[in-house]
């Protein structure tokens, strides 16, 4: 039995779903095309059936119409008296067994000047023909000239069939009257002299309509010109209901619309909601002589029964075939994928670290065989890689340990204890260095060269990591030794540059700012080797110190650096930094910048050296938002306090310090 989620199961499921979708589309298309074809055939069948019935009814009624018109022409031509007229009517009725009764009704005084009304009427009474007088029958009520069967054809001068009615007097059957006018002259343009009529029982027509059966529940119906049911399977509707009264009584407005459509069109085929509320098809056609409508109703469900049965059988066969197909796919794919499952089992063991697990012996050169060979080579390569990785990791750990030791050594080389000179109350000094890697290339230093003069410096070595750290140690040692010997910032930088450039095959360099501060007089001498200008914070606020441009230390020999000097008053601060401060980047790549540094120093509550450095450090961390630093960050702040009376004279400004001599 296949496990859930195997390739064979997935493949069988996907093929089964795909086949199911394709089969469903084909089955649906076949179903709708079959329905459409069935409806087209149904329309043709319905049209033929209905037209055949209409022809039979029309033939029956047309013969009666011709008989009545023949009687009218005979009366019009011979101008008979009563002895001639009565045998004519009786003979005509006797020769036409489909006619129940016939009459000749004259206009007032048209038959005789002595008789106002005269209308003899012969009708069948069992096997006899009985004579009666319509003028006597209607005399007590409304005279016959005012009845529809007389008045309408008289006014229109046309042959007319009356709306069907139920005769309770003589025939006790559903009747309709054919009325034909006759004239004083030979044409219809003359004055009407009277009306000939033929009463016809519609029982034969209703029997014909009722005999029609379509499938199991289909039927035919006959409707009069005003929508009254003349023939219908439900006998309670005949002559009692019309399309419109039935629809109103049962709240079926769509039936009223269909009734109007059927009565207003000569013929048509449309969907129809029958009296039981079931969807059906109906074909209707008008009977020309009477204007009545004959309709045949076909139940939609029964019409689609064969199509539905065929579709269900096809769906069942399709489902059975799909299951058999799925079983075949599972069996075939299981056999084909057995080597792949063995390989998957072996690869799971290899993934757990069991690299000596044997791979299956597959002789085929298909995709599984190629994959097995690739796995075999991969395992061998993986063993070699793990061995090399173990050695590399051990070496890296040794290097990391050595770098950690180097970092501690480097940190130990920089002054780390603050306050650095607790006995010097006139000096407030603080510094920090945060390397970008384990060891960095930035450094700072400060030391007294005598009892009153403090030498301080900050530097940034090119590159990062171990090379920069080694170069930094050389630079720091040279700067301190030369600073104690020469005691002038420009001369110190000139001497150190000559030493570094003499043997600098790697073209490394360092930017340096070196200052010499007399704590008694406040005189500050300084020189820069391409370093960022420090920030001077006095009573006017922070601003950058004017520093003459110069090259960095190391790349070129025979470069002379000159010192500049200013007067540093009490409570004024000199803030030194490396480019790791101003070039610190945010997540979006925005630089921290010099203007933001000035703003930060401006907002510090006091000018305490430690507070300044900590405030800038906090802003840099907020600006970086947790991303790794790309450069070392080094800062040094020096503040001259009023611990010793300020008796020093004003310093002599160098020529390149004109922008600060007027402070």
XYZ file of C-alpha atoms in Angstrom, residues 61 120 203 211 255 497 552:
7
model
C -64.644 23.973 -39.738
C -86.798 29.593 -39.008
C -67.362 17.840 -28.951
C -56.779 12.476 -27.574
C -48.499 32.938 -17.215
C 56.186 60.469 7.886
C 48.409 61.796 5.180
